[in-house]
Coordinates of C-alpha atoms in Angstrom, one line a residue:
X1 CA -25.5 -21.5 -55.3
X2 CA -21.6 -20.6 -55.4
X3 CA -20.2 -17.5 -53.9
X4 CA -19.5 -14.5 -56.6
X5 CA -16.8 -12.5 -56.8
X6 CA -17.2 -8.8 -55.5
X7 CA -16.7 -6.4 -58.5
X8 CA -13.5 -4.0 -58.1
X9 CA -14.9 -0.5 -57.4
X10 CA -13.9 2.3 -59.9
X11 CA -12.0 5.2 -58.4
X12 CA -12.6 8.6 -60.1
X13 CA -10.2 11.4 -60.5
X14 CA -10.8 15.0 -59.6
X15 CA -13.0 16.9 -62.0
X16 CA -14.3 13.7 -63.7
X17 CA -10.9 12.7 -65.2
X18 CA -10.3 9.2 -64.7
X19 CA -7.6 6.6 -66.0
X20 CA -8.6 4.1 -68.2
X21 CA -7.4 0.6 -68.4
X22 CA -6.6 -1.5 -71.4
X23 CA -7.0 -4.9 -72.1
X24 CA -3.6 -6.1 -71.1
X25 CA -4.1 -4.3 -67.9
X26 CA -1.6 -1.2 -68.2
X27 CA -2.9 2.0 -67.1
X28 CA -3.3 4.9 -69.7
X29 CA -3.6 8.4 -68.4
X30 CA -6.0 10.4 -70.2
X31 CA -5.1 13.9 -71.4
X32 CA -6.0 16.9 -69.5
X33 CA -8.9 18.9 -70.4
X34 CA -8.9 22.5 -71.0
X35 CA -10.9 23.1 -68.1
X36 CA -8.4 21.2 -65.9
X37 CA -5.2 23.3 -67.4
X38 CA -6.9 26.6 -66.7
X39 CA -7.8 25.7 -63.1
X40 CA -4.2 24.4 -62.7
X41 CA -2.6 27.9 -64.1
X42 CA -5.1 29.8 -61.6
X43 CA -3.8 27.6 -58.8
X44 CA -0.1 28.1 -59.6
X45 CA -0.6 31.7 -59.8
X46 CA -2.1 31.9 -56.5
X47 CA 0.7 29.8 -55.1
X48 CA 3.3 32.1 -56.4
X49 CA 2.0 35.1 -54.6
X50 CA 1.6 33.3 -51.5
X51 CA 5.1 32.1 -51.6
X52 CA 6.4 35.7 -52.4
X53 CA 4.4 37.0 -49.2
X54 CA 6.2 34.3 -47.0
X55 CA 3.1 31.9 -46.7
X56 CA 4.8 28.8 -47.8
X57 CA 2.4 26.3 -46.3
X58 CA -0.5 27.8 -48.2
X59 CA 1.7 28.1 -51.3
X60 CA 2.5 24.3 -51.1
X61 CA -1.2 23.2 -51.1
X62 CA -1.8 25.3 -54.4
X63 CA 1.2 24.1 -56.1
X64 CA 0.0 20.5 -55.0
X65 CA -3.5 21.1 -56.5
X66 CA -1.9 22.4 -59.8
X67 CA 0.3 19.5 -60.4
X68 CA -2.8 17.0 -59.7
X69 CA -4.7 19.0 -62.2
X70 CA -1.8 19.2 -64.7
X71 CA 0.7 16.6 -64.0
X72 CA 2.5 17.0 -67.3
X73 CA 3.7 20.5 -66.6
X74 CA 7.1 20.4 -65.3
X75 CA 7.2 23.8 -63.9
X76 CA 4.1 23.0 -61.4
X77 CA 6.0 19.9 -60.2
X78 CA 9.3 21.8 -59.9
X79 CA 7.5 24.8 -57.7
X80 CA 5.9 22.0 -55.6
X81 CA 9.2 20.2 -54.8
X82 CA 11.1 23.5 -54.0
X83 CA 8.7 24.7 -51.7
X84 CA 8.3 21.1 -50.0
X85 CA 12.3 21.1 -49.5
X86 CA 12.2 24.8 -48.2
X87 CA 9.7 23.9 -45.6
X88 CA 11.6 20.9 -44.5
X89 CA 14.8 23.0 -44.0
X90 CA 12.9 25.6 -42.2
X91 CA 11.3 23.2 -39.7
X92 CA 14.9 21.2 -39.3
X93 CA 16.7 24.6 -38.5
X94 CA 13.8 25.6 -35.8
X95 CA 14.1 22.0 -34.4
X96 CA 17.9 22.3 -34.3
X97 CA 17.8 25.6 -32.6
X98 CA 15.1 24.2 -30.0
X99 CA 17.5 21.4 -29.2
X100 CA 20.4 23.5 -28.5
X101 CA 18.4 25.5 -26.0
X102 CA 17.2 22.2 -24.3
X103 CA 13.6 22.6 -25.4
X104 CA 12.9 19.1 -26.4
X105 CA 9.2 19.4 -26.7
X106 CA 9.5 22.4 -29.4
X107 CA 12.3 20.3 -31.0
X108 CA 10.2 17.0 -31.4
X109 CA 7.2 19.1 -33.0
X110 CA 9.4 20.8 -35.5
X111 CA 11.0 17.5 -36.6
X112 CA 7.6 15.9 -36.9
X113 CA 6.6 18.8 -39.1
X114 CA 9.4 18.1 -41.2
X115 CA 8.6 14.6 -41.4
X116 CA 5.0 15.2 -42.6
X117 CA 6.3 17.3 -45.4
X118 CA 8.9 14.7 -46.4
X119 CA 8.2 11.3 -44.9
X120 CA 11.2 9.9 -46.7
X121 CA 13.8 12.4 -44.8
X122 CA 16.1 10.0 -42.6
X123 CA 17.8 13.1 -41.1
X124 CA 14.5 14.5 -39.8
X125 CA 13.6 10.9 -38.3
X126 CA 17.1 10.5 -36.6
X127 CA 16.6 14.2 -35.0
X128 CA 13.4 13.2 -33.9
X129 CA 14.5 10.2 -32.0
X130 CA 17.5 12.0 -30.6
X131 CA 15.1 14.9 -29.1
X132 CA 12.7 12.3 -27.6
X133 CA 13.3 12.3 -23.9
X134 CA 14.7 9.2 -22.1
X135 CA 11.6 7.5 -20.5
X136 CA 12.2 5.6 -17.3
X137 CA 11.7 1.8 -17.5
X138 CA 8.2 0.8 -16.6
X139 CA 7.5 -0.7 -13.4
X140 CA 8.2 -4.3 -13.6
X141 CA 5.1 -6.4 -14.2
X142 CA 4.3 -10.0 -15.5
X143 CA 5.9 -11.0 -18.6
X144 CA 5.7 -13.8 -21.0
X145 CA 8.7 -16.3 -20.3
X146 CA 7.9 -19.3 -22.6
X147 CA 5.2 -20.2 -25.0
X148 CA 4.3 -22.9 -27.6
X149 CA 4.4 -21.8 -31.7
X150 CA 0.6 -21.7 -32.7
X151 CA -0.4 -22.6 -36.4
X152 CA -1.4 -19.6 -38.0
X153 CA -3.5 -19.8 -41.2
X154 CA -2.5 -18.0 -44.4
X155 CA -5.9 -16.9 -46.4
X156 CA -5.8 -14.7 -49.2
X157 CA -6.1 -10.9 -48.5
X158 CA -9.3 -10.6 -50.5
X159 CA -12.9 -9.5 -50.1
X160 CA -15.9 -11.1 -51.3
X161 CA -19.6 -11.0 -51.5
X162 CA -21.5 -14.0 -50.6
X163 CA -25.5 -14.7 -51.2
X164 CA -26.0 -18.4 -50.6
X165 CA -29.0 -20.5 -50.1
X166 CA -28.2 -24.4 -49.6
X167 CA -26.1 -26.8 -47.3
X168 CA -23.8 -25.9 -44.4
X169 CA -21.1 -27.9 -45.4
X170 CA -21.2 -26.6 -49.3
X171 CA -21.3 -22.8 -47.9
X172 CA -18.2 -23.6 -45.7
X173 CA -16.3 -25.3 -48.5
X174 CA -16.9 -22.5 -51.0
X175 CA -16.0 -19.9 -48.3
X176 CA -12.7 -21.7 -47.5
X177 CA -12.0 -21.9 -51.4
X178 CA -12.8 -18.3 -51.9
X179 CA -9.9 -17.2 -49.7
X180 CA -7.6 -20.1 -50.8
X181 CA -8.2 -22.5 -48.2
X182 CA -9.4 -26.1 -48.1
X183 CA -11.9 -27.2 -45.6
X184 CA -12.2 -30.6 -43.7
X185 CA -15.1 -31.5 -41.4
X186 CA -15.9 -33.7 -38.5
X187 CA -18.8 -36.1 -38.5
X188 CA -20.5 -33.6 -35.8
X189 CA -21.2 -31.2 -38.5
X190 CA -24.9 -31.5 -39.3
X191 CA -26.6 -31.2 -42.7
X192 CA -28.9 -28.3 -42.7
X193 CA -30.1 -25.7 -45.1
X194 CA -29.4 -22.0 -44.4
X195 CA -29.4 -18.6 -45.8
X196 CA -26.2 -16.8 -45.8
X197 CA -26.0 -13.1 -47.1
X198 CA -22.9 -10.8 -46.6
X199 CA -20.9 -8.1 -48.8
X200 CA -17.5 -7.0 -49.2
X201 CA -15.9 -9.0 -46.2
X202 CA -12.6 -10.4 -45.6
X203 CA -11.9 -14.1 -44.4
X204 CA -12.1 -13.1 -40.5
X205 CA -15.4 -11.5 -40.8
X206 CA -16.9 -14.1 -43.4
X207 CA -15.8 -17.2 -41.2
X208 CA -17.1 -15.6 -37.7
X209 CA -20.4 -14.9 -39.6
X210 CA -20.7 -18.3 -41.2
X211 CA -19.8 -20.1 -37.8
X212 CA -22.7 -18.3 -36.0
X213 CA -24.9 -19.3 -38.9
X214 CA -23.8 -23.2 -39.0
X215 CA -23.3 -23.4 -35.2
X216 CA -19.7 -24.7 -36.2
X217 CA -16.3 -23.5 -35.2
X218 CA -12.9 -23.9 -37.2
X219 CA -9.4 -25.1 -36.0
X220 CA -6.1 -24.4 -38.3
X221 CA -4.9 -27.8 -39.3
X222 CA -2.0 -25.9 -41.5
X223 CA -1.3 -22.7 -43.4
X224 CA -3.8 -23.6 -46.0
X225 CA -6.1 -26.3 -44.4
X226 CA -8.7 -25.6 -41.7
X227 CA -11.2 -28.2 -39.9
X228 CA -14.7 -27.4 -38.9
X229 CA -16.6 -29.1 -36.3
X230 CA -19.9 -28.6 -34.3
X231 CA -19.5 -26.0 -31.7
X232 CA -20.0 -28.0 -28.5
X233 CA -18.0 -28.1 -25.3
X234 CA -16.8 -31.6 -25.9
X235 CA -15.5 -30.7 -29.7
X236 CA -13.8 -27.7 -28.3
X237 CA -11.9 -29.6 -25.8
X238 CA -11.2 -32.3 -28.3
X239 CA -10.2 -30.3 -31.5
X240 CA -9.1 -26.8 -30.1
X241 CA -5.3 -26.8 -30.1
X242 CA -3.6 -26.5 -26.8
X243 CA -1.4 -23.9 -26.0
X244 CA 1.3 -23.3 -23.3
X245 CA 2.7 -20.3 -21.8
X246 CA 4.8 -19.6 -18.7
X247 CA 4.4 -16.3 -17.2
X248 CA 7.0 -14.6 -14.7
X249 CA 5.0 -12.6 -11.9
X250 CA 7.2 -10.4 -9.8
X251 CA 6.9 -8.9 -6.5
X252 CA 4.3 -11.6 -5.2
X253 CA 4.5 -13.4 -2.0
X254 CA 4.2 -17.2 -2.0
X255 CA 0.7 -17.0 -0.7
X256 CA -0.3 -14.4 -3.6
X257 CA 1.2 -16.8 -6.2
X258 CA -0.9 -19.6 -5.0
X259 CA -4.1 -17.7 -4.7
X260 CA -3.6 -16.2 -8.3
X261 CA -3.3 -19.8 -9.7
X262 CA -6.3 -20.9 -7.9
X263 CA -8.3 -17.9 -9.0
X264 CA -7.3 -18.5 -12.8
X265 CA -8.3 -22.2 -12.4
X266 CA -11.6 -21.3 -11.0
X267 CA -12.7 -18.4 -13.6
X268 CA -11.1 -20.3 -16.8
X269 CA -12.0 -23.7 -15.9
X270 CA -8.5 -24.6 -17.0
X271 CA -7.3 -28.1 -16.4
X272 CA -3.4 -27.5 -16.0
X273 CA -2.2 -24.7 -14.2
X274 CA 1.2 -24.8 -12.1
X275 CA 2.6 -22.3 -9.9
X276 CA 6.5 -22.3 -9.3
X277 CA 7.2 -20.3 -6.1
X278 CA 10.9 -20.7 -6.3
X279 CA 11.0 -19.0 -10.0
X280 CA 7.6 -17.0 -9.2
X281 CA 6.1 -18.1 -12.4
X282 CA 2.7 -19.4 -13.6
X283 CA 2.4 -21.9 -16.4
X284 CA -0.8 -22.7 -18.2
X285 CA -1.7 -25.3 -20.7
X286 CA -5.1 -24.8 -22.2
X287 CA -6.9 -23.7 -25.3
X288 CA -5.6 -20.6 -27.1
X289 CA -8.7 -18.5 -26.0
X290 CA -8.1 -19.3 -22.6
X291 CA -4.6 -18.9 -22.5
X292 CA -5.0 -15.3 -24.1
X293 CA -7.7 -14.7 -21.4
X294 CA -5.1 -15.8 -18.7
X295 CA -2.5 -13.5 -20.1
X296 CA -4.8 -10.5 -19.8
X297 CA -5.8 -11.3 -16.2
X298 CA -2.3 -12.0 -15.1
X299 CA -1.1 -8.7 -16.8
X300 CA -3.8 -6.8 -14.8
X301 CA -3.6 -8.2 -11.5
X302 CA 0.3 -8.8 -11.3
X303 CA 1.0 -5.1 -12.3
X304 CA 3.1 -2.9 -9.7
X305 CA 1.2 -2.6 -6.4
X306 CA 0.2 0.9 -5.1
X307 CA 2.3 1.8 -2.4
X308 CA 1.8 4.4 0.3
X309 CA 4.2 6.3 3.0
X310 CA 2.8 6.6 6.4
X311 CA 4.1 9.7 8.3
X312 CA 3.2 8.9 12.0
X313 CA 3.8 10.9 15.1
X314 CA 3.1 9.9 18.4
X315 CA 3.2 12.8 21.3
X316 CA 3.4 11.7 24.9
X317 CA 3.4 14.3 27.6
X318 CA 3.5 13.2 31.2
X319 CA 3.6 15.4 34.3
X320 CA 3.4 14.8 38.2
X321 CA 3.2 17.0 41.2
X322 CA 3.9 15.9 45.1
X323 CA 3.7 18.9 47.6
X324 CA 3.6 18.4 51.3
X325 CA 3.2 21.3 53.6
X326 CA 2.3 21.5 57.4
X327 CA 3.1 20.6 60.8
X328 CA 2.9 17.0 62.3
X329 CA 2.0 17.0 66.0
X330 CA 1.8 14.0 68.1
X331 CA -1.7 12.5 67.5
X332 CA -1.8 9.3 70.0
X333 CA -1.3 9.8 74.0
X334 CA -1.1 7.1 76.4
X335 CA -2.7 7.8 80.0
X336 CA -1.2 5.5 82.8
X337 CA -1.8 5.1 86.7
X338 CA 1.4 5.4 88.7
X339 CA 0.2 3.1 91.6
X340 CA 2.1 1.1 94.3
X341 CA 1.6 -2.0 92.4
X342 CA 2.8 -0.5 89.1
X343 CA 6.1 0.8 91.0
X344 CA 6.3 -2.5 92.6
X345 CA 6.5 -4.4 89.2
X346 CA 9.2 -2.0 88.0
X347 CA 12.2 -4.1 89.5
X348 CA 13.6 -5.1 92.8
X349 CA 16.3 -2.4 92.6
X350 CA 13.5 0.3 93.0
X351 CA 12.1 -1.4 96.1
X352 CA 13.7 0.8 98.7
X353 CA 13.0 4.0 96.6
X354 CA 9.2 2.8 96.4
X355 CA 8.9 2.1 100.3
X356 CA 10.5 5.3 101.0
X357 CA 8.0 7.3 98.6
X358 CA 5.1 5.3 100.3
X359 CA 6.3 6.2 103.9
X360 CA 6.4 9.7 103.0
X361 CA 3.0 9.9 101.7
X362 CA 3.3 9.1 97.9
X363 CA 4.5 11.0 95.1
X364 CA 4.4 14.8 95.4
X365 CA 6.3 17.8 94.0
X366 CA 8.3 17.8 97.6
X367 CA 9.8 14.6 96.7
X368 CA 11.4 15.7 93.5
X369 CA 14.8 14.3 94.3
X370 CA 13.1 11.1 94.8
X371 CA 10.9 11.2 91.7
X372 CA 14.1 12.1 89.9
X373 CA 16.1 9.0 91.0
X374 CA 13.0 6.7 90.2
X375 CA 12.9 8.3 86.8
X376 CA 16.4 7.6 86.2
X377 CA 15.9 3.8 87.2
X378 CA 12.8 3.5 85.3
X379 CA 14.4 5.0 82.0
X380 CA 16.9 1.9 82.0
X381 CA 14.0 -0.5 82.0
X382 CA 12.9 -2.1 78.7
X383 CA 9.4 -1.5 77.5
X384 CA 8.6 0.7 80.0
X385 CA 6.1 3.5 79.6
X386 CA 8.5 5.9 81.3
X387 CA 11.1 5.7 78.9
X388 CA 9.0 8.0 76.5
X389 CA 8.3 11.5 77.2
X390 CA 5.5 11.8 79.8
X391 CA 3.9 14.5 82.0
X392 CA 2.1 14.1 85.5
X393 CA -0.7 16.2 86.4
X394 CA -2.8 16.7 89.6
X395 CA 0.1 18.3 92.0
X396 CA 0.9 15.0 93.8
X397 CA -2.8 14.6 94.6
X398 CA -3.4 11.9 91.7
X399 CA -1.1 9.1 90.7
X400 CA -1.7 9.4 87.1
X401 CA 0.8 10.2 84.2
X402 CA 0.5 10.9 80.3
X403 CA 2.9 9.9 77.3
X404 CA 2.8 11.0 73.7
X405 CA 4.0 7.5 72.3
X406 CA 7.5 9.0 71.5
X407 CA 6.3 11.2 68.4
X408 CA 7.8 14.4 68.3
X409 CA 6.7 17.6 66.2
X410 CA 7.7 17.7 62.7
X411 CA 7.3 20.5 60.1
X412 CA 7.2 19.3 56.6
X413 CA 7.8 21.5 53.5
X414 CA 8.5 19.3 50.6
X415 CA 7.9 19.9 46.7
X416 CA 8.5 17.1 44.0
X417 CA 7.5 17.9 40.4
X418 CA 8.6 16.2 37.0
X419 CA 7.6 16.8 33.5
X420 CA 8.4 14.3 30.6
X421 CA 7.8 14.9 27.0
X422 CA 8.1 12.2 24.6
X423 CA 7.8 12.2 20.4
X424 CA 7.8 9.2 18.4
X425 CA 8.1 10.1 14.8
X426 CA 7.9 7.0 12.2
X427 CA 7.8 6.9 8.5
X428 CA 6.5 3.6 7.1
X429 CA 6.3 2.4 3.7
X430 CA 3.7 -0.2 2.9
X431 CA 2.0 -1.6 -0.2
X432 CA -1.3 -2.4 -1.1
X433 CA -3.1 -5.1 1.2
X434 CA -0.1 -6.1 2.7
X435 CA 0.6 -5.4 6.6
X436 CA 3.5 -3.5 7.4
X437 CA 4.9 -4.1 10.8
X438 CA 7.1 -2.0 12.8
X439 CA 8.5 -2.5 16.3
X440 CA 10.8 0.1 17.9
X441 CA 12.0 -0.2 21.7
X442 CA 13.5 -3.0 23.5
X443 CA 12.8 -6.5 24.6
X444 CA 12.5 -6.7 28.5
X445 CA 13.1 -10.1 30.0
X446 CA 10.8 -11.5 32.4
X447 CA 11.9 -14.4 34.5
X448 CA 9.3 -17.2 35.0
X449 CA 11.0 -19.9 37.1
X450 CA 14.5 -20.2 38.6
X451 CA 16.1 -23.6 39.7
X452 CA 18.0 -24.5 42.9
X453 CA 19.9 -27.5 43.7
X454 CA 18.8 -30.4 46.2
X455 CA 21.7 -29.9 48.8
X456 CA 21.1 -33.4 50.4
X457 CA 22.7 -35.5 47.4
X458 CA 26.5 -36.0 47.6
X459 CA 27.3 -34.9 43.9
X460 CA 25.8 -31.7 44.5
X461 CA 27.4 -31.1 47.9
X462 CA 30.6 -32.1 46.3
X463 CA 30.4 -29.5 43.6
X464 CA 29.3 -26.7 45.9
X465 CA 32.0 -27.5 48.2
X466 CA 34.6 -26.9 45.7
X467 CA 32.8 -23.9 44.1
X468 CA 32.6 -25.6 40.8
X469 CA 28.6 -25.5 41.0
X470 CA 26.9 -23.9 37.9
X471 CA 23.3 -22.7 38.6
X472 CA 20.8 -24.0 35.8
X473 CA 19.7 -21.1 33.2
X474 CA 16.3 -19.7 34.6
X475 CA 13.3 -20.0 32.5
X476 CA 12.1 -16.2 31.2
X477 CA 10.2 -14.7 28.2
X478 CA 10.6 -11.4 26.6
X479 CA 8.1 -8.7 26.6
X480 CA 8.2 -5.8 23.7
X481 CA 8.6 -2.4 25.0
X482 CA 8.2 0.7 22.8
X483 CA 6.0 1.4 19.8
X484 CA 4.6 -1.6 17.9
X485 CA 2.4 -0.6 14.9
X486 CA 1.1 -2.9 12.2
X487 CA -0.7 -1.0 9.4
X488 CA -2.4 -2.2 6.4
X489 CA -3.4 0.2 3.5
X490 CA -6.1 -0.1 0.9
X491 CA -5.5 2.5 -1.8
X492 CA -8.5 3.5 -3.8
X493 CA -8.6 5.0 -7.2
X494 CA -9.7 8.4 -6.2
X495 CA -6.4 8.6 -4.1
X496 CA -8.2 7.9 -0.8
X497 CA -6.2 5.6 1.6
X498 CA -8.0 3.4 4.0
X499 CA -5.6 2.0 6.9
X500 CA -6.5 -0.6 9.2
X501 CA -4.3 0.1 12.2
X502 CA -2.9 -2.0 15.5
X503 CA -0.6 0.0 17.6
X504 CA 0.7 -0.5 21.1
X505 CA 2.8 1.5 23.5
X506 CA 4.4 -0.3 26.2
X507 CA 6.4 0.9 28.9
X508 CA 8.1 -0.4 32.1
X509 CA 6.1 0.7 35.2
X510 CA 7.6 1.6 38.6
X511 CA 5.5 -0.9 40.6
X512 CA 6.0 -4.7 40.8
X513 CA 3.9 -7.7 42.0
X514 CA 5.9 -10.6 43.7
X515 CA 8.8 -9.1 42.2
X516 CA 7.5 -9.2 38.7
X517 CA 7.3 -5.5 37.1
X518 CA 4.1 -4.0 36.1
X519 CA 4.2 -2.9 32.3
X520 CA 2.1 0.1 31.2
X521 CA 0.3 -0.7 27.9
X522 CA -1.7 1.5 25.6
X523 CA -3.3 0.0 22.6
X524 CA -5.4 1.1 19.5
X525 CA -7.1 -1.0 17.0
X526 CA -9.4 0.5 14.2
X527 CA -9.7 1.8 10.6
X528 CA -9.5 5.3 9.4
X529 CA -9.9 6.8 5.7
X530 CA -7.8 9.8 4.5
X531 CA -7.0 11.5 1.4
X532 CA -3.4 11.6 0.1
X533 CA -1.5 14.1 2.3
X534 CA -4.5 14.5 4.7
X535 CA -3.3 14.6 8.3
X536 CA -5.7 13.2 10.9
X537 CA -5.8 12.5 14.7
X538 CA -5.9 8.5 14.9
X539 CA -6.2 8.4 18.7
X540 CA -6.0 10.9 21.6
X541 CA -6.0 10.0 25.4
X542 CA -6.0 12.6 28.4
X543 CA -5.5 11.1 32.0
X544 CA -5.7 13.4 35.0
X545 CA -5.2 12.3 38.5
X546 CA -5.5 14.7 41.6
X547 CA -5.3 13.6 45.3
X548 CA -5.3 15.6 48.2
X549 CA -5.2 14.8 52.0
X550 CA -5.0 16.4 55.4
X551 CA -3.3 14.8 58.5
X552 CA -3.7 16.9 61.8
X553 CA -6.1 17.6 64.8
X554 CA -9.8 17.8 64.1
X555 CA -11.4 21.2 64.0
X556 CA -8.0 23.2 64.2
X557 CA -7.0 21.8 60.7
X558 CA -10.0 23.3 59.4
X559 CA -9.3 26.8 60.8
X560 CA -7.5 28.8 57.9
X561 CA -5.4 30.5 60.6
X562 CA -4.2 27.4 62.1
X563 CA -4.6 24.7 59.4
X564 CA -0.8 24.7 58.2
X565 CA 0.3 25.0 61.9
X566 CA -1.8 22.0 63.3
X567 CA -1.9 19.8 60.4
X568 CA 0.1 18.4 57.1
X569 CA -1.3 18.8 53.8
X570 CA -0.6 16.5 50.9
X571 CA -1.1 17.0 47.4
X572 CA -0.4 14.6 44.5
X573 CA -1.2 15.5 40.8
X574 CA -0.7 13.2 37.7
X575 CA -1.5 14.4 34.1
X576 CA -0.9 12.3 31.0
X577 CA -1.6 13.1 27.3
X578 CA -1.2 10.9 24.3
X579 CA -2.0 11.9 20.7
X580 CA -1.2 9.9 17.4
X581 CA -1.3 11.7 14.2
X582 CA -1.0 10.0 10.9
X583 CA -0.4 11.4 7.2
X584 CA -0.4 9.2 4.3
X585 CA 1.1 10.1 1.3
X586 CA 0.8 7.8 -2.0
X587 CA 4.1 7.0 -3.5
X588 CA 3.1 4.9 -6.3
X589 CA -0.5 4.2 -7.9
X590 CA -1.9 1.5 -10.0
X591 CA -1.9 1.9 -13.7
X592 CA -5.7 2.8 -14.6
X593 CA -7.1 0.2 -17.1
X594 CA -9.5 -2.2 -17.8
X595 CA -10.0 -5.0 -20.3
X596 CA -12.9 -7.1 -21.7
X597 CA -12.7 -10.8 -23.2
X598 CA -15.0 -13.2 -24.6
X599 CA -14.6 -16.6 -23.6
X600 CA -15.4 -19.5 -26.0
X601 CA -18.7 -21.7 -25.5
X602 CA -18.5 -23.7 -22.5
X603 CA -16.1 -21.6 -20.5

C-alpha cells in the first residue's frame, strides 16, 4: 500500500473569518463582517483612551486587535504604527540614558524592549550589542583542529502520514521517495512482512521508526541517495562512513594524554586512536557516531582543571633552660700510712732526714722543722701523695695522713636560657589530582668517603714533594633541610577539598656520630578534608623534657638549710612545640555539566 500524502491543515482567522483559496492558488481575503467592524471600532476607541492616559503598551494591543479585525481601515493601521514607534523611541531614550550612567543591565533591558516592539530596528540592535559587557574569554578547553567532511543527505522538508502493510524493502523505497530520495539495498536486508503506521512526521522521525521496524540502518551515498543494510555489527563496520577528527587537548601532561587515549579506546572500542604528545592532540578515526561520542567525552574531560590555593602556616617554638646552683666540695679522700718503709721509698736524698726522724722517736709535733723540710723535698717528687693537700692526725702518735685528691671547693651560680620562635608561611597552588611539591631550605652536604694517596709510590711522592698534588674529590650526598611538602588535592562539587599531604621538617642537629651530624626530622603523612576557606590544624606536637640532678654529700644535701651549701643542683628543661595549620581556597572550579549519548549497536 503506497504512502498517502498528509492533508494540509486549514487555519482559521479570528471570529470565524477565514481566507479562501482560488483554483490558481491566489489567496482572496473575505470582506469583514459587520460584527468584526463593530468590534474593531470598540477596540480602537479603547486604545485611544489608553493612549491619552499614557498607557501606551495597552493602547498598542488595542490598536493591533482593531487592525486584525478590520485590516482595510487605514486609521487603525496608522494609530498602531505611530504608537509602536513612540514606544520604541521611549525605550531607546531610557536605554541611552542608562548607558551614559554606566548601568549596562538596565540599558540592555531597554534595548531589548525596543527590539520586541520593532525587530527590524537596526539602531536598537547596535545599541544592544554595544551595551553588552565584554565577557572574559572562556578557559581553554579541548577544541577541534581538523575533521573530514561528511556526506549530508538533503531530503524534502515535508511531513507525511504512513499506513503500510507489506514488504520491508517496499516500505523503505516508498519512504525515501516521499522525501525526494532514492533507496539502495544491501543483500543483507531480509524480505519480511511488516506493519507500519505513523502520521505527520518528517524524514528523520520516519526513517528512525522504519529502521526499528525493519531492523536496518541507512548510510548516505550522496545528497539524494541512501543505502539500507541489515543492522549488524559487521555491516556497521563495513558500510558506516568513517570520520576523522583531531582534537587539541590543552593543559595535560604526557601521562594524562596517554591515559585519555587509552580510555577512549576501551570505552568506544575504536580501532584507530593516536595521541601526539608533542602537539598535545588526539586523532580519532571511526564511525561518525563514535567520533561524536569521543568529542563529547574529550570536551567533558579536557576542560579546565579545578585549582586550589593552599595557605599553610607552620609554627615551631623551642625553649631550653639550664640552671646550676650550689657548692661543690671534695668528695674523694685518700688515707695513707707515713711509715719508715714509705719514707724510705721517697728517695735517696731524704735518707739522712729520715734517719734523723727515726732516731728522734718518729714524726711528732716537736720536730716541725724536720717535717717541713721533709714535706718540701717530697713536694718535688713526681706522683707523690704528698704533692696534694693533706693533713696528719693523731698528734704524732700515729703515722697516718689524709689527702683530698687535689679537688678544692667550687661555688657554682650558672643560668643559660634560650627561646626560639619560628614561623613558616607557605602559599601553594595545586590543580585537581596533580601533586604539588614545595621545598624550602638548604641542601647540606654529608661526606661519605675521602681518598688518600699511597705515599710509597714514586709518582705520588714526587708530586707531594714539589707540592703539586691535588687530593681527589670526596664522595658525598646532599640532604634537604627545611620544609618539604607534597600536596595532592581533590576538589569536590560541593566545594569540599580533600588533601593528601606529605610533610617533612628537617634541621641540622647539634650532635654528631663519627663526625657525621645528626639531622632532626619530623614527618607527617595523611589526608584531611576541609571546606573552601575553612582552617584546620593538620598536625600538632608538644615535646617536654625536664631533668634534675643533685651532686653533694649524703644527708646534708637533703637538709633544706644546708642543701645549696653542701651540694650542687643542676636543672635542664627543654620544651618544643610544633603546629601545622592549613587553609584551602578554591581558585577555579570545573564547569558543571553532564551529557548522555547513545552508541550504535555493537559498540
